[in-house]
């Protein structure tokens, strides 16, 4: 009988590169990574089945995903979490001094992927993106070297496509709270306000421009953004939650459309599958989902680590829309 794997956590800082061809990129210090690697007792370590990156949602620190990362490592995967520059453990100094925008964050995704390729050569690389964490990989000027992208509660942020609970409040946020507070504070102190999380000013202003445009990033940044998404050919599996208070089905359909050349499947997930009957925008990664929502991911991860590129099968029920 095979021994159950133990896991080992480590934390490091990944230096950011100098400015690249990605518009808006700039060196802003160090990028904080936390890694959880499988370790089999008595054997001094075992090679991971694949490396998985868990990319956070807007304003959410990487620590929020620790229980999920630990579970993945217990299944034999190596897992990396990180904070985008100017946020979480990657922020150095006061919020008003953080210099970053969303294109810098897209560059952070590219840098993390390249680092893992170098650190674990030959191992499959899988990306699990929560909300903005599934938007940003597609904005890399060079497609990320991924075996698959799992999108969790992600989609276009265009305000008219927000789910009703958010859409009822978002006009006050974008035309009142966000610009006034950011202008006064030199950044958006969302943690203190109990709204989203702390965001560098450059991120907030750019995100506002995107969310006010029907075509989101493509409508603001131009043709290069649409071309970058179109260049991605890794398979995409998008989870859309029926009770997501932020992302509507239309939002997620937009996201899948951006990755138009990726083999893709959009799956609608019922909150009845969770122990509490509630998933929402943030609930998938809570430890209470360990026995219900996390195990169905394993067949998809196995397919991707084996290099299969077809859209695959639904994990929780019938697909909403096939590729």
Coordinates of N, CA and C in Angstrom, one line a residue, residues 7-245:
X7 N 3.5 17.0 2.8 CA 3.7 18.1 2.0 C 4.7 19.0 2.7
X8 N 5.4 19.8 1.9 CA 6.4 20.8 2.5 C 6.2 22.2 1.9
X9 N 6.0 23.1 2.8 CA 5.8 24.5 2.4 C 7.1 25.3 2.4
X10 N 7.3 26.1 1.4 CA 8.5 27.0 1.4 C 8.0 28.4 0.9
X11 N 8.7 29.4 1.3 CA 8.4 30.8 0.8 C 9.7 31.4 0.2
X12 N 9.5 32.1 -0.9 CA 10.6 32.7 -1.5 C 10.2 34.0 -2.1
X13 N 11.1 34.8 -2.6 CA 10.8 36.0 -3.3 C 11.5 35.9 -4.7
X14 N 10.7 36.1 -5.7 CA 11.1 36.0 -7.1 C 11.4 37.4 -7.7
X15 N 12.6 37.7 -8.0 CA 12.9 39.0 -8.5 C 12.1 39.3 -9.8
X16 N 11.6 40.4 -10.0 CA 10.9 40.7 -11.2 C 11.9 41.2 -12.3
X17 N 11.6 40.9 -13.6 CA 12.5 41.3 -14.7 C 12.4 42.8 -14.9
X18 N 13.4 43.3 -15.7 CA 13.3 44.6 -16.2 C 12.2 44.8 -17.1
X19 N 11.9 46.0 -17.6 CA 10.7 46.2 -18.5 C 10.8 45.4 -19.7
X20 N 9.7 44.8 -20.1 CA 9.7 44.0 -21.3 C 8.8 44.6 -22.3
X21 N 8.4 43.9 -23.4 CA 7.6 44.4 -24.4 C 6.1 44.5 -24.0
X22 N 5.8 44.0 -22.8 CA 4.4 44.1 -22.4 C 4.1 45.5 -22.0
X23 N 3.1 46.2 -22.6 CA 2.9 47.6 -22.3 C 2.6 47.8 -20.8
X24 N 3.3 48.8 -20.3 CA 3.1 49.2 -18.9 C 4.0 48.5 -17.9
X25 N 4.7 47.5 -18.3 CA 5.5 46.7 -17.4 C 6.7 47.5 -16.8
X26 N 7.0 47.3 -15.5 CA 8.1 48.0 -14.9 C 8.6 47.1 -13.7
X27 N 9.8 47.3 -13.4 CA 10.4 46.5 -12.3 C 9.9 47.2 -11.0
X28 N 9.2 46.4 -10.1 CA 8.7 47.0 -8.9 C 9.1 46.2 -7.7
X29 N 10.3 45.6 -7.7 CA 10.8 44.9 -6.5 C 10.7 43.4 -6.7
X30 N 10.3 42.7 -5.6 CA 10.2 41.2 -5.6 C 8.8 40.7 -5.5
X31 N 8.7 39.6 -6.1 CA 7.3 38.9 -6.2 C 7.4 37.8 -5.2
X32 N 6.5 37.7 -4.2 CA 6.5 36.7 -3.2 C 5.7 35.5 -3.6
X33 N 6.4 34.4 -3.5 CA 5.8 33.1 -3.9 C 5.8 32.2 -2.7
X34 N 4.8 31.4 -2.5 CA 4.7 30.3 -1.5 C 4.5 29.0 -2.3
X35 N 5.3 28.0 -2.0 CA 5.2 26.7 -2.7 C 4.9 25.6 -1.7
X36 N 4.1 24.6 -2.2 CA 3.7 23.4 -1.4 C 4.0 22.2 -2.3
X37 N 5.0 21.5 -1.9 CA 5.4 20.3 -2.8 C 5.2 19.0 -2.0
X38 N 4.7 18.0 -2.8 CA 4.5 16.7 -2.1 C 5.8 16.1 -1.6
X39 N 5.7 15.4 -0.5 CA 6.9 14.8 0.1 C 6.4 13.5 0.8
X40 N 6.9 12.4 0.2 CA 6.5 11.0 0.7 C 7.4 10.7 1.9
X41 N 6.8 10.4 3.1 CA 7.5 10.0 4.3 C 8.5 8.8 4.0
X42 N 9.7 9.0 4.5 CA 10.7 7.9 4.4 C 11.4 7.8 3.1
X43 N 11.0 8.6 2.1 CA 11.6 8.6 0.8 C 12.3 9.9 0.4
X44 N 12.3 10.9 1.4 CA 13.0 12.1 1.1 C 12.5 12.9 0.0
X45 N 11.2 12.7 -0.4 CA 10.6 13.5 -1.4 C 10.2 12.7 -2.6
X46 N 9.2 13.1 -3.3 CA 8.8 12.4 -4.5 C 8.4 13.5 -5.5
X47 N 8.7 13.1 -6.8 CA 8.4 14.1 -7.9 C 6.9 14.3 -8.0
X48 N 6.6 15.6 -8.1 CA 5.2 15.9 -8.3 C 4.6 15.4 -9.6
X49 N 3.3 15.1 -9.5 CA 2.6 14.7 -10.8 C 2.6 15.9 -11.8
X50 N 2.5 17.1 -11.3 CA 2.5 18.3 -12.2 C 2.7 19.5 -11.2
X51 N 3.0 20.6 -11.8 CA 3.1 21.8 -11.0 C 1.8 22.6 -11.3
X52 N 1.2 23.1 -10.3 CA -0.1 23.9 -10.4 C 0.2 25.3 -9.8
X53 N -0.2 26.3 -10.5 CA -0.3 27.7 -10.0 C -1.7 28.1 -9.6
X54 N -1.9 28.6 -8.5 CA -3.2 29.1 -8.0 C -3.0 30.6 -8.0
X55 N -3.7 31.3 -9.0 CA -3.5 32.7 -9.2 C -4.7 33.4 -8.5
X56 N -4.5 34.4 -7.7 CA -5.6 35.0 -6.8 C -6.5 35.9 -7.6
X57 N -7.7 36.1 -6.9 CA -8.6 37.1 -7.4 C -8.1 38.5 -7.0
X58 N -8.8 39.5 -7.6 CA -8.5 40.9 -7.3 C -8.6 41.2 -5.8
X59 N -7.4 41.7 -5.3 CA -7.4 42.1 -3.9 C -7.4 41.0 -2.9
X60 N -7.3 39.7 -3.3 CA -7.3 38.6 -2.4 C -5.9 38.1 -2.1
X61 N -5.4 38.0 -0.9 CA -4.0 37.6 -0.6 C -3.9 36.1 -0.9
X62 N -2.7 35.6 -1.2 CA -2.5 34.2 -1.5 C -2.8 33.3 -0.4
X63 N -2.7 33.8 0.8 CA -3.0 32.9 2.0 C -4.4 32.4 2.0
X64 N -5.3 33.0 1.3 CA -6.7 32.6 1.2 C -6.7 31.2 0.6
X65 N -5.8 30.8 -0.3 CA -5.8 29.6 -1.0 C -5.0 28.5 -0.4
X66 N -4.5 28.7 0.8 CA -3.6 27.7 1.4 C -4.2 26.4 1.6
X67 N -5.4 26.3 2.1 CA -6.1 25.0 2.3 C -6.2 24.2 1.0
X68 N -6.6 24.9 -0.1 CA -6.8 24.3 -1.4 C -5.4 23.8 -1.9
X69 N -4.4 24.7 -1.7 CA -3.0 24.3 -2.2 C -2.5 23.1 -1.4
X70 N -2.8 23.0 -0.1 CA -2.4 21.9 0.7 C -3.1 20.6 0.2
X71 N -4.4 20.7 -0.1 CA -5.1 19.6 -0.5 C -4.5 19.1 -1.9
X72 N -4.2 20.0 -2.8 CA -3.6 19.6 -4.1 C -2.3 18.9 -3.9
X73 N -1.5 19.4 -2.9 CA -0.2 18.7 -2.7 C -0.4 17.3 -2.1
X74 N -1.5 17.2 -1.3 CA -1.7 15.8 -0.7 C -2.1 14.9 -1.8
X75 N -2.6 15.4 -2.9 CA -2.9 14.5 -4.1 C -1.7 14.2 -5.0
X76 N -0.6 14.8 -4.6 CA 0.6 14.6 -5.4 C 1.1 15.7 -6.3
X77 N 0.5 16.9 -6.2 CA 0.8 18.0 -7.1 C 1.7 19.0 -6.3
X78 N 2.6 19.6 -7.1 CA 3.3 20.8 -6.6 C 2.5 22.0 -6.8
X79 N 2.4 22.9 -5.8 CA 1.5 24.0 -5.9 C 2.3 25.3 -5.6
X80 N 2.0 26.3 -6.4 CA 2.6 27.6 -6.1 C 1.5 28.7 -6.0
X81 N 1.5 29.5 -5.0 CA 0.7 30.6 -4.9 C 1.5 31.9 -4.9
X82 N 1.0 33.0 -5.2 CA 1.8 34.2 -5.3 C 0.8 35.4 -5.1
X83 N 1.4 36.6 -4.8 CA 0.7 37.8 -4.7 C 1.3 38.7 -5.9
X84 N 0.3 39.3 -6.6 CA 0.8 40.3 -7.7 C 1.6 41.4 -7.1
X85 N 2.4 42.0 -7.9 CA 3.2 43.1 -7.4 C 2.3 44.2 -6.8
X86 N 2.8 44.8 -5.8 CA 2.1 45.9 -5.1 C 0.9 45.4 -4.2
X87 N 0.8 44.1 -4.0 CA -0.3 43.6 -3.2 C 0.2 42.4 -2.3
X88 N -0.5 42.2 -1.2 CA -0.1 41.1 -0.3 C 1.3 41.1 0.1
X89 N 1.9 39.9 0.1 CA 3.3 39.8 0.5 C 4.3 40.4 -0.5
X90 N 3.8 40.7 -1.7 CA 4.7 41.3 -2.7 C 4.8 42.8 -2.6
X91 N 3.9 43.4 -1.7 CA 3.9 44.8 -1.6 C 5.1 45.3 -0.6
X92 N 5.8 46.2 -1.0 CA 6.9 46.8 -0.2 C 6.6 48.3 0.0
X93 N 6.3 48.6 1.3 CA 6.1 50.0 1.6 C 4.6 50.3 1.6
X94 N 4.2 51.6 1.8 CA 2.8 52.0 1.9 C 2.1 51.8 0.6
X95 N 0.8 51.6 0.6 CA 0.0 51.4 -0.5 C 0.2 52.5 -1.6
X96 N 0.3 53.7 -1.1 CA 0.3 54.8 -2.1 C 1.6 54.8 -2.9
X97 N 2.6 54.1 -2.4 CA 3.9 54.0 -3.1 C 3.9 52.8 -4.1
X98 N 2.9 52.0 -4.1 CA 2.9 50.8 -5.0 C 2.7 51.2 -6.4
X99 N 3.5 50.8 -7.3 CA 3.5 51.1 -8.7 C 3.2 49.9 -9.5
X100 N 1.9 49.7 -9.9 CA 1.5 48.5 -10.7 C 0.2 48.8 -11.3
X101 N 0.0 48.2 -12.5 CA -1.3 48.1 -13.1 C -1.6 46.7 -13.5
X102 N -2.7 46.5 -14.2 CA -3.1 45.1 -14.5 C -2.2 44.4 -15.5
X103 N -1.6 45.2 -16.4 CA -0.7 44.7 -17.4 C 0.6 44.2 -16.7
X104 N 1.0 45.0 -15.6 CA 2.1 44.5 -14.8 C 1.7 43.2 -14.2
X105 N 0.5 43.0 -13.7 CA 0.1 41.8 -13.1 C 0.1 40.6 -14.1
X106 N -0.3 40.9 -15.4 CA -0.2 39.9 -16.4 C 1.3 39.5 -16.6
X107 N 2.2 40.5 -16.5 CA 3.6 40.1 -16.6 C 4.0 39.3 -15.4
X108 N 3.5 39.5 -14.2 CA 3.8 38.7 -13.1 C 3.4 37.2 -13.4
X109 N 2.3 37.0 -14.0 CA 1.8 35.6 -14.4 C 2.9 35.0 -15.3
X110 N 3.3 35.7 -16.3 CA 4.3 35.2 -17.2 C 5.6 34.9 -16.5
X111 N 6.0 35.7 -15.5 CA 7.3 35.5 -14.8 C 7.1 34.2 -13.9
X112 N 6.0 34.1 -13.3 CA 5.8 32.9 -12.4 C 5.9 31.6 -13.3
X113 N 5.2 31.6 -14.4 CA 5.2 30.4 -15.3 C 6.6 30.1 -15.7
X114 N 7.4 31.1 -16.1 CA 8.7 30.9 -16.6 C 9.6 30.4 -15.5
X115 N 9.4 30.9 -14.3 CA 10.2 30.5 -13.1 C 10.0 29.0 -12.9
X116 N 8.7 28.6 -12.9 CA 8.4 27.2 -12.6 C 8.9 26.2 -13.7
X117 N 8.9 26.7 -15.0 CA 9.5 25.9 -16.0 C 11.0 25.7 -15.8
X118 N 11.7 26.7 -15.3 CA 13.1 26.6 -15.0 C 13.3 25.7 -13.7
X119 N 12.5 25.9 -12.7 CA 12.6 25.2 -11.4 C 12.3 23.7 -11.6
X120 N 11.3 23.4 -12.4 CA 10.8 22.0 -12.5 C 10.8 21.7 -14.0
X121 N 11.9 21.6 -14.7 CA 11.9 21.3 -16.1 C 11.3 20.0 -16.5
X122 N 10.4 20.0 -17.5 CA 9.8 18.8 -18.0 C 8.5 18.5 -17.3
X123 N 8.2 19.1 -16.2 CA 6.9 18.8 -15.5 C 5.8 19.6 -16.1
X124 N 4.6 19.0 -16.2 CA 3.4 19.7 -16.7 C 3.1 20.9 -15.8
X125 N 2.6 22.0 -16.4 CA 2.2 23.2 -15.7 C 0.7 23.5 -15.9
X126 N 0.0 23.6 -14.8 CA -1.4 23.8 -14.9 C -1.7 25.1 -14.1
X127 N -2.6 25.9 -14.6 CA -3.0 27.2 -14.0 C -4.4 27.2 -13.5
X128 N -4.6 27.5 -12.3 CA -6.0 27.6 -11.7 C -6.1 29.1 -11.3
X129 N -7.0 29.8 -12.1 CA -7.1 31.2 -11.9 C -8.5 31.6 -11.3
X130 N -8.5 32.3 -10.2 CA -9.7 32.7 -9.6 C -10.0 34.2 -10.0
X131 N -11.1 34.4 -10.6 CA -11.6 35.7 -11.1 C -10.5 36.3 -12.0
X132 N -9.9 37.4 -11.6 CA -8.9 38.1 -12.5 C -7.7 37.1 -12.7
X133 N -7.5 36.1 -11.9 CA -6.4 35.2 -12.1 C -6.6 34.3 -13.3
X134 N -7.8 34.3 -13.9 CA -8.0 33.6 -15.1 C -8.0 34.5 -16.3
X135 N -8.2 35.8 -16.1 CA -8.2 36.8 -17.1 C -6.7 37.1 -17.6
X136 N -5.8 37.3 -16.6 CA -4.5 37.8 -16.8 C -3.6 36.9 -17.7
X137 N -3.7 35.5 -17.6 CA -2.8 34.7 -18.4 C -3.0 35.0 -19.9
X138 N -4.2 35.3 -20.3 CA -4.4 35.6 -21.8 C -3.8 36.9 -22.3
X139 N -3.4 37.7 -21.4 CA -2.8 39.0 -21.7 C -1.3 39.0 -21.8
X140 N -0.7 37.8 -21.7 CA 0.7 37.7 -21.9 C 1.1 37.8 -23.3
X141 N 2.1 38.6 -23.7 CA 2.5 38.8 -25.1 C 3.0 37.5 -25.7
X142 N 3.4 36.5 -24.9 CA 3.8 35.2 -25.3 C 2.9 34.2 -24.6
X143 N 2.2 33.3 -25.2 CA 1.3 32.4 -24.5 C 2.0 31.7 -23.4
X144 N 1.4 31.6 -22.3 CA 2.0 30.9 -21.2 C 2.1 29.4 -21.5
X145 N 3.2 28.7 -21.0 CA 3.4 27.3 -21.4 C 2.6 26.4 -20.5
X146 N 1.3 26.4 -20.7 CA 0.4 25.7 -19.8 C -0.2 24.4 -20.5
X147 N -0.4 23.4 -19.6 CA -1.1 22.2 -20.0 C -2.6 22.4 -19.9
X148 N -3.1 23.4 -19.2 CA -4.5 23.7 -19.0 C -4.7 24.8 -18.1
X149 N -5.8 25.5 -18.3 CA -6.3 26.6 -17.5 C -7.7 26.3 -16.9
X150 N -7.8 26.3 -15.6 CA -9.1 26.1 -14.9 C -9.5 27.5 -14.4
X151 N -10.6 28.0 -15.0 CA -11.1 29.3 -14.6 C -12.2 29.1 -13.5
X152 N -12.0 29.8 -12.4 CA -12.9 29.6 -11.3 C -13.6 31.0 -11.0
X153 N -14.9 31.1 -11.3 CA -15.6 32.3 -11.0 C -15.0 33.5 -11.8
X154 N -14.6 33.4 -13.0 CA -14.0 34.5 -13.8 C -14.9 34.8 -14.9
X155 N -14.6 36.0 -15.5 CA -15.4 36.5 -16.6 C -15.1 38.0 -16.8
X156 N -15.8 38.6 -17.8 CA -15.6 40.0 -18.0 C -16.1 40.8 -16.8
X157 N -15.4 41.9 -16.6 CA -15.8 42.8 -15.5 C -16.7 43.9 -15.9
X158 N -17.1 43.9 -17.2 CA -18.0 45.0 -17.7 C -19.2 45.1 -16.8
X159 N -19.5 46.3 -16.3 CA -20.4 46.5 -15.2 C -21.8 46.1 -15.6
X160 N -22.3 46.3 -16.8 CA -23.6 45.9 -17.2 C -23.8 44.3 -17.2
X161 N -22.7 43.6 -17.3 CA -22.8 42.1 -17.3 C -22.5 41.6 -15.9
X162 N -22.3 42.4 -14.9 CA -22.2 41.9 -13.5 C -23.4 41.2 -13.1
X163 N -23.3 40.2 -12.2 CA -24.5 39.6 -11.6 C -25.3 40.6 -10.9
X164 N -26.6 40.4 -10.8 CA -27.5 41.5 -10.2 C -27.1 42.0 -8.8
X165 N -26.6 41.2 -7.9 CA -26.3 41.8 -6.6 C -25.2 42.9 -6.7
X166 N -24.2 42.6 -7.6 CA -23.1 43.6 -7.8 C -23.6 44.7 -8.7
X167 N -24.4 44.4 -9.7 CA -24.8 45.5 -10.7 C -25.6 46.6 -10.0
X168 N -26.4 46.2 -8.9 CA -27.2 47.2 -8.2 C -26.3 48.2 -7.5
X169 N -25.1 47.9 -7.2 CA -24.2 48.8 -6.4 C -23.1 49.3 -7.2
X170 N -22.8 48.8 -8.3 CA -21.5 49.0 -9.0 C -21.4 50.5 -9.5
X171 N -22.5 51.1 -9.9 CA -22.4 52.5 -10.4 C -22.0 53.4 -9.3
X172 N -22.4 53.2 -8.1 CA -21.9 54.0 -6.9 C -20.5 53.8 -6.7
X173 N -20.0 52.5 -6.9 CA -18.6 52.2 -6.7 C -17.7 52.9 -7.8
X174 N -18.1 52.7 -9.0 CA -17.2 53.2 -10.1 C -17.3 54.7 -10.3
X175 N -18.4 55.3 -10.0 CA -18.6 56.7 -10.2 C -18.5 57.6 -8.9
X176 N -18.3 56.9 -7.8 CA -18.3 57.6 -6.6 C -17.1 57.1 -5.7
X177 N -17.4 56.0 -5.0 CA -16.4 55.5 -4.0 C -15.0 55.3 -4.5
X178 N -14.9 54.5 -5.6 CA -13.5 54.1 -6.1 C -12.7 55.3 -6.5
X179 N -13.2 56.2 -7.4 CA -12.3 57.3 -7.8 C -12.0 58.3 -6.6
X180 N -13.0 58.6 -5.8 CA -12.8 59.5 -4.7 C -11.8 59.0 -3.7
X181 N -12.0 57.8 -3.3 CA -11.1 57.2 -2.2 C -9.7 57.0 -2.8
X182 N -9.6 56.6 -4.0 CA -8.2 56.3 -4.6 C -7.5 57.7 -4.8
X183 N -8.2 58.7 -5.3 CA -7.6 60.0 -5.4 C -7.1 60.5 -4.1
X184 N -7.9 60.3 -3.0 CA -7.5 60.9 -1.7 C -6.4 60.1 -1.1
X185 N -6.4 58.8 -1.3 CA -5.4 57.9 -0.5 C -4.2 57.5 -1.4
X186 N -4.2 57.8 -2.7 CA -3.1 57.3 -3.5 C -3.1 55.8 -3.8
X187 N -4.2 55.2 -3.5 CA -4.4 53.7 -3.7 C -5.8 53.4 -3.2
X188 N -6.3 52.2 -3.4 CA -7.6 51.9 -2.9 C -7.5 51.0 -1.7
X189 N -7.7 51.5 -0.5 CA -7.5 50.8 0.8 C -8.8 49.9 1.0
X190 N -9.0 49.0 0.1 CA -10.2 48.1 0.2 C -10.3 47.3 1.4
X191 N -9.2 46.9 2.0 CA -9.2 46.0 3.2 C -9.8 46.8 4.4
X192 N -9.4 48.0 4.5 CA -10.0 48.9 5.6 C -11.5 49.1 5.4
X193 N -11.9 49.3 4.1 CA -13.3 49.6 3.8 C -14.2 48.3 3.7
X194 N -13.5 47.2 3.7 CA -14.3 45.9 3.6 C -14.8 45.7 2.2
X195 N -14.1 46.3 1.2 CA -14.5 46.2 -0.2 C -13.4 45.6 -1.0
X196 N -13.5 44.5 -1.6 CA -12.5 43.9 -2.5 C -11.2 43.6 -1.7
X197 N -10.3 44.6 -1.6 CA -9.0 44.4 -0.9 C -8.1 45.6 -1.3
X198 N -6.9 45.7 -0.8 CA -6.0 46.8 -1.1 C -5.6 46.7 -2.6
X199 N -5.7 47.8 -3.3 CA -5.2 47.8 -4.7 C -4.4 49.0 -5.0
X200 N -3.2 48.8 -5.7 CA -2.5 50.0 -6.1 C -3.3 50.9 -7.0
X201 N -3.0 52.2 -7.0 CA -3.8 53.1 -7.8 C -3.9 52.8 -9.2
X202 N -2.7 52.4 -9.8 CA -2.7 52.0 -11.2 C -3.6 50.9 -11.6
X203 N -3.7 49.9 -10.7 CA -4.6 48.8 -10.9 C -6.1 49.2 -10.9
X204 N -6.4 50.0 -9.8 CA -7.8 50.5 -9.7 C -8.2 51.3 -10.9
X205 N -7.4 52.3 -11.3 CA -7.8 53.1 -12.5 C -7.9 52.4 -13.8
X206 N -7.0 51.4 -14.0 CA -7.1 50.6 -15.2 C -8.3 49.7 -15.2
X207 N -8.5 49.1 -14.0 CA -9.6 48.2 -13.9 C -10.9 48.9 -14.1
X208 N -11.0 50.2 -13.6 CA -12.2 51.0 -13.8 C -12.4 51.2 -15.3
X209 N -11.4 51.6 -16.0 CA -11.5 51.8 -17.5 C -12.0 50.5 -18.2
X210 N -11.5 49.4 -17.8 CA -11.9 48.1 -18.4 C -13.4 47.9 -18.1
X211 N -13.8 48.0 -16.8 CA -15.1 47.6 -16.4 C -16.2 48.6 -17.0
X212 N -15.8 49.7 -17.4 CA -16.8 50.7 -18.0 C -16.9 50.5 -19.5
X213 N -16.1 49.6 -20.1 CA -16.2 49.4 -21.5 C -16.8 48.1 -21.8
X214 N -17.8 48.0 -22.8 CA -18.4 46.8 -23.1 C -17.5 45.6 -23.5
X215 N -16.4 46.0 -24.1 CA -15.4 44.9 -24.5 C -14.3 44.8 -23.5
X216 N -14.4 45.3 -22.3 CA -13.5 45.1 -21.2 C -12.1 45.5 -21.7
X217 N -11.1 44.7 -21.4 CA -9.7 45.0 -21.7 C -9.5 45.2 -23.2
X218 N -10.1 44.4 -24.0 CA -9.9 44.5 -25.5 C -10.4 45.9 -26.0
X219 N -11.4 46.4 -25.4 CA -11.9 47.7 -25.8 C -11.1 48.9 -25.4
X220 N -10.3 48.7 -24.4 CA -9.4 49.8 -23.9 C -8.0 49.6 -24.4
X221 N -7.5 48.4 -24.4 CA -6.1 48.2 -24.7 C -5.8 48.1 -26.2
X222 N -6.8 47.7 -27.0 CA -6.6 47.7 -28.4 C -6.5 46.2 -28.9
X223 N -6.2 46.2 -30.2 CA -6.1 44.9 -30.9 C -5.1 43.9 -30.3
X224 N -4.0 44.4 -29.8 CA -3.0 43.5 -29.3 C -3.6 42.6 -28.2
X225 N -4.5 43.1 -27.3 CA -5.1 42.3 -26.3 C -5.9 41.2 -26.8
X226 N -6.7 41.4 -27.8 CA -7.5 40.4 -28.4 C -6.6 39.4 -29.1
X227 N -5.5 39.8 -29.7 CA -4.6 38.9 -30.4 C -3.9 38.0 -29.4
X228 N -3.6 38.6 -28.2 CA -2.9 37.8 -27.2 C -3.8 36.7 -26.7
X229 N -5.1 37.0 -26.4 CA -6.0 35.9 -26.0 C -6.1 34.8 -27.1
X230 N -6.2 35.3 -28.4 CA -6.4 34.4 -29.5 C -5.2 33.5 -29.7
X231 N -4.0 33.9 -29.2 CA -2.8 33.1 -29.4 C -2.7 31.9 -28.4
X232 N -3.5 32.0 -27.3 CA -3.5 30.9 -26.3 C -4.2 29.7 -26.9
X233 N -3.5 28.5 -26.8 CA -4.1 27.3 -27.4 C -4.2 26.2 -26.3
X234 N -3.9 26.5 -25.1 CA -4.0 25.5 -24.0 C -5.5 25.3 -23.7
X235 N -5.9 24.1 -23.3 CA -7.3 23.9 -23.0 C -7.8 24.7 -21.8
X236 N -9.1 25.2 -21.9 CA -9.7 26.0 -20.8 C -11.0 25.3 -20.3
X237 N -11.1 25.2 -19.0 CA -12.3 24.7 -18.4 C -12.8 25.8 -17.4
X238 N -13.9 26.4 -17.7 CA -14.4 27.5 -16.9 C -15.6 27.1 -16.1
X239 N -15.5 27.4 -14.8 CA -16.6 27.1 -13.8 C -17.3 28.4 -13.5
X240 N -18.6 28.4 -13.7 CA -19.5 29.5 -13.4 C -20.5 29.1 -12.4
X241 N -20.6 29.8 -11.3 CA -21.4 29.4 -10.2 C -22.8 30.1 -10.3
X242 N -23.8 29.4 -10.1 CA -25.2 29.9 -10.2 C -25.5 31.0 -9.2
X243 N -24.8 31.0 -8.1 CA -25.1 32.0 -7.0 C -23.9 33.0 -6.9
X244 N -23.1 33.1 -7.9 CA -22.0 34.1 -7.9 C -22.6 35.5 -7.9
X245 N -22.3 36.2 -6.9 CA -22.9 37.6 -6.7 C -22.2 38.6 -7.6

